[in-house]
Amino acid sequence: MSKKNSYLLGILLTIGIGTILHYFLCCNCDCEKDKTPQPNIVNNETALPQSVFSLQGNGIDYRCNGNFDFLNNDFKSITPINDSVNLGIDNLKKALETSKQRLSVTGYALASEKNTSAFENLGLARANDVKNYFVSRGIPSNSIDIKGEIKDDLLQKENTVYGPVSFILNDVTETTKVDWNAVKSAINADPLILYFNSGQTSIDLSESDRKKITEITRYLDNVEGAKLDVVGHTDDAGDRSKNIELGKGRADFAKEYLVTNGVSAEKIISSSKGPDQPLASNATTEGKAKNRRTEVKIN
């Protein structure tokens, strides 16, 4: 072998050995570094608030992160609901089956939020929406009470209020029982009356109307088989058959409004009496206005 070839062979061997040593001594170190777990970096500007769902009572002691959340000014909870919350509701169902307890659901709203519901305040409407969700998961409606409060220390970010609802389980006693026959008599003696002008497409409620809707909802939730009669009425202007249709349209409109606000459609019967049962004389403008109405009573 010539000196030149020996020289070239030496260079190649040196390069090869250097490459092998670099791989084992350096690359392995870098690879181990790459395998080291990196810490999760949380951007505080985008992190969402964490609310807590808690159920504590006889036979249940359950807590998890996450709760019912709502958009500002809205009484419908954001879906889907956390699986951990659903598990807690399932545990509650088992606890209620083996003990005499009632669940009190309190909904909250900020003073700055607009009440877009038919209830006395937005917090109460949120509690009613949560109650309906519990019912859909198998919790009897007659084991749930609802309340509503206005608070200014709620978790919120941008246009969402996080977890504005709390739960308390109370033992059922004789003093907590309600005379539902008396409640029905009071509702029907002073029924909810919704007045309509010609062509009206919305419903304006007074504070008294909102309280009546709350009482009606409580009755329907607690009395098995209870139904609501929603009856449309008109003045005597025009053809009677058309007024019957008009009255039915008003009753259906009122029914849909109540359903939107959390009353079960299956519990509402809508019908029309047209001009047949006036409250006042149709000889005056004021009397006609009183006769254009929808009455809501317990069946």
XYZ file of C-alpha atoms in Angstrom:
299
model
C 0.000 0.000 0.000
C 1.396 3.373 -0.955
C 2.066 6.099 1.572
C -0.658 8.206 -0.030
C -3.295 5.498 0.370
C -2.235 4.852 3.945
C -2.568 8.534 4.680
C -6.096 8.682 3.238
C -7.118 5.543 5.106
C -5.936 7.091 8.378
C -7.997 10.197 7.749
C -11.120 8.127 7.056
C -10.618 6.050 10.220
C -10.179 9.199 12.290
C -13.397 10.694 10.915
C -15.302 7.443 11.502
C -14.092 7.000 15.081
C -14.848 10.676 15.837
C -18.384 10.332 14.511
C -19.030 7.254 16.640
C -17.652 8.903 19.799
C -19.710 12.071 19.183
C -22.892 10.012 18.860
C -22.419 8.116 22.114
C -20.894 10.932 24.183
C -22.926 13.938 22.987
C -26.072 12.888 21.129
C -27.209 10.579 23.941
C -26.922 13.442 26.407
C -29.012 15.670 24.146
C -31.590 12.920 23.674
C -31.928 12.445 27.437
C -32.470 16.162 27.787
C -35.198 15.996 25.146
C -36.951 13.250 27.126
C -37.125 15.357 30.295
C -40.783 16.341 30.937
C -41.368 20.013 30.291
C -43.538 22.021 32.697
C -47.025 23.033 31.486
C -47.097 26.740 30.862
C -50.471 28.263 31.725
C -51.365 31.577 30.211
C -53.096 33.383 33.046
C -54.764 35.665 30.560
C -56.654 32.755 28.943
C -57.121 30.400 31.934
C -60.803 29.940 32.831
C -62.083 30.318 36.410
C -62.719 27.064 38.286
C -66.011 26.695 40.160
C -66.868 23.839 42.534
C -69.861 21.489 42.438
C -70.703 20.227 45.937
C -73.414 17.915 47.327
C -73.317 17.072 51.048
C -75.985 15.316 53.090
C -77.102 11.930 54.391
C -75.516 9.267 52.209
C -73.564 11.662 50.007
C -70.424 13.776 50.268
C -69.401 14.733 46.746
C -67.210 17.514 45.363
C -65.669 18.105 41.978
C -64.263 20.928 39.909
C -66.709 22.402 37.457
C -70.311 23.450 37.924
C -73.192 24.889 35.910
C -72.038 27.943 33.948
C -74.132 30.641 32.261
C -73.666 33.394 29.732
C -74.298 36.898 31.042
C -78.013 37.807 31.187
C -78.993 34.220 30.317
C -80.838 31.622 32.406
C -80.021 28.586 30.259
C -76.904 26.727 31.428
C -74.059 26.194 28.989
C -73.953 22.632 27.660
C -72.611 19.994 27.678
C -72.540 19.568 31.455
C -69.316 18.259 33.029
C -69.241 14.431 33.370
C -68.093 14.791 36.977
C -71.206 16.844 37.733
C -73.375 14.156 36.143
C -71.707 11.531 38.339
C -72.530 13.620 41.404
C -76.183 13.878 40.355
C -76.323 10.100 39.909
C -74.932 9.687 43.435
C -77.553 12.142 44.714
C -80.331 10.075 43.171
C -79.176 7.033 45.132
C -78.950 9.054 48.363
C -82.493 10.438 47.972
C -83.847 6.933 47.401
C -82.645 5.842 50.846
C -83.313 8.965 52.962
C -85.959 11.664 53.450
C -84.183 14.758 52.197
C -84.950 17.743 49.996
C -82.457 19.489 47.794
C -82.404 23.273 47.901
C -80.952 24.820 44.745
C -79.977 28.484 44.948
C -79.179 30.332 41.748
C -77.261 33.607 41.666
C -76.969 36.545 39.304
C -75.000 39.770 39.219
C -76.841 43.005 39.908
C -75.558 44.251 36.563
C -77.247 41.416 34.652
C -80.608 41.874 32.956
C -83.420 39.538 33.986
C -84.506 37.992 30.684
C -86.725 35.365 32.343
C -90.319 35.122 33.591
C -89.141 34.657 37.171
C -88.676 37.226 39.927
C -84.934 37.426 39.331
C -82.328 35.867 37.052
C -80.846 33.794 39.882
C -84.179 32.069 40.466
C -84.524 31.346 36.742
C -81.055 29.774 36.747
C -81.989 27.625 39.738
C -85.099 26.485 37.853
C -83.033 25.560 34.799
C -80.632 23.529 36.960
C -83.606 21.860 38.682
C -84.965 20.819 35.293
C -81.585 19.293 34.434
C -81.594 17.315 37.683
C -85.098 16.088 36.821
C -83.871 14.987 33.384
C -81.247 12.878 35.218
C -83.908 11.107 37.287
C -84.207 13.312 40.395
C -87.914 13.767 41.354
C -89.050 17.389 40.985
C -90.960 17.134 44.271
C -87.665 16.698 46.126
C -86.195 19.998 44.911
C -86.751 23.573 46.116
C -85.397 26.574 44.220
C -84.274 30.009 45.359
C -82.675 33.022 43.716
C -80.300 35.706 44.960
C -78.396 38.661 43.570
C -74.656 38.689 44.345
C -71.684 40.705 43.174
C -68.833 38.323 44.069
C -69.497 35.677 41.420
C -66.751 34.132 39.296
C -66.879 35.708 35.860
C -64.702 36.194 32.819
C -65.670 38.126 29.726
C -69.306 37.170 28.960
C -69.584 34.080 31.202
C -70.583 33.612 34.855
C -68.994 30.472 36.328
C -70.863 28.276 38.818
C -73.573 30.739 40.004
C -75.498 27.975 41.768
C -75.191 26.172 45.133
C -76.828 23.135 46.713
C -77.963 22.258 50.242
C -79.580 19.002 51.380
C -82.077 19.284 54.247
C -83.967 16.602 56.186
C -87.721 16.541 55.559
C -89.801 17.272 58.670
C -93.472 17.900 59.352
C -92.825 21.644 59.538
C -91.414 21.676 56.014
C -94.510 20.116 54.438
C -96.698 22.441 52.343
C -100.509 22.479 52.005
C -100.609 22.283 48.214
C -104.419 22.423 48.112
C -104.212 25.843 49.736
C -101.588 26.905 47.202
C -103.845 25.811 44.319
C -106.840 27.678 45.761
C -104.766 30.848 46.139
C -103.460 30.622 42.560
C -106.904 30.075 41.043
C -108.522 32.791 43.171
C -106.063 35.298 41.740
C -104.887 33.725 38.458
C -102.104 34.880 36.211
C -103.695 37.092 33.529
C -101.670 38.131 30.505
C -103.100 40.999 28.460
C -102.664 41.325 24.715
C -103.017 44.238 22.336
C -103.857 43.585 18.707
C -100.776 42.234 16.919
C -98.758 41.922 20.134
C -95.832 39.496 19.860
C -94.246 39.742 23.315
C -95.317 39.416 26.948
C -94.700 42.116 29.545
C -94.772 40.873 33.134
C -95.261 42.826 36.333
C -93.501 41.845 39.569
C -96.802 40.343 40.732
C -97.001 38.251 37.539
C -93.473 36.937 38.101
C -94.313 35.877 41.660
C -97.369 34.014 40.380
C -95.253 32.165 37.830
C -92.904 31.144 40.642
C -95.812 29.776 42.701
C -97.297 28.001 39.671
C -93.933 26.358 38.962
C -93.603 25.228 42.586
C -97.068 23.668 42.469
C -96.443 21.815 39.200
C -93.132 20.496 40.520
C -94.585 19.152 43.756
C -98.051 17.838 42.894
C -98.082 14.666 40.844
C -100.291 14.848 37.759
C -100.862 18.614 38.080
C -101.773 20.443 34.865
C -101.939 24.071 33.880
C -104.915 25.505 31.980
C -103.916 28.329 29.629
C -107.077 29.831 28.103
C -107.136 32.566 25.467
C -109.922 35.214 25.382
C -110.817 38.031 22.981
C -113.185 40.956 22.711
C -116.315 40.606 20.534
C -115.046 42.526 17.515
C -115.348 40.523 14.299
C -116.411 36.981 13.546
C -116.743 34.602 16.519
C -114.973 31.673 14.827
C -112.017 33.890 13.977
C -111.933 35.110 17.584
C -111.822 31.513 18.767
C -108.761 31.016 16.562
C -107.264 34.268 17.814
C -107.794 33.226 21.428
C -106.150 29.850 20.760
C -103.208 31.584 19.162
C -102.781 33.745 22.268
C -103.001 30.683 24.527
C -100.405 28.838 22.440
C -98.157 31.895 22.513
C -98.393 32.066 26.314
C -97.771 28.316 26.544
C -94.635 28.579 24.425
C -93.434 31.459 26.599
C -93.840 29.368 29.764
C -92.125 26.375 28.127
C -89.193 28.587 27.123
C -88.925 29.609 30.774
C -88.717 26.030 32.017
C -92.310 24.818 32.463
C -92.869 21.348 30.996
C -94.971 21.450 27.826
C -96.620 18.183 28.896
C -98.083 19.956 31.924
C -99.784 22.744 29.936
C -103.199 22.550 28.234
C -103.949 25.468 25.917
C -107.453 26.305 24.697
C -109.683 29.220 23.710
C -112.988 30.709 24.808
C -112.843 33.502 22.239
C -115.368 36.255 23.121
C -117.592 33.984 25.242
C -116.296 34.865 28.734
C -115.689 38.617 28.890
C -114.344 40.214 32.062
C -115.810 43.605 31.218
C -118.276 45.228 28.830
C -117.226 45.269 25.180
C -119.097 48.567 24.811
C -115.995 50.525 25.884
C -112.389 50.620 24.730
C -111.249 49.887 28.274
C -113.565 46.887 28.507
C -112.361 45.461 25.206
C -108.749 45.782 26.403
C -109.533 43.784 29.554
C -111.186 41.048 27.519
C -108.133 40.546 25.249
C -106.304 38.261 27.640
C -104.957 34.827 28.488
C -105.767 33.313 31.884
C -103.489 30.767 33.544
C -104.953 28.515 36.244
C -104.257 25.163 37.861
C -106.446 22.409 36.417
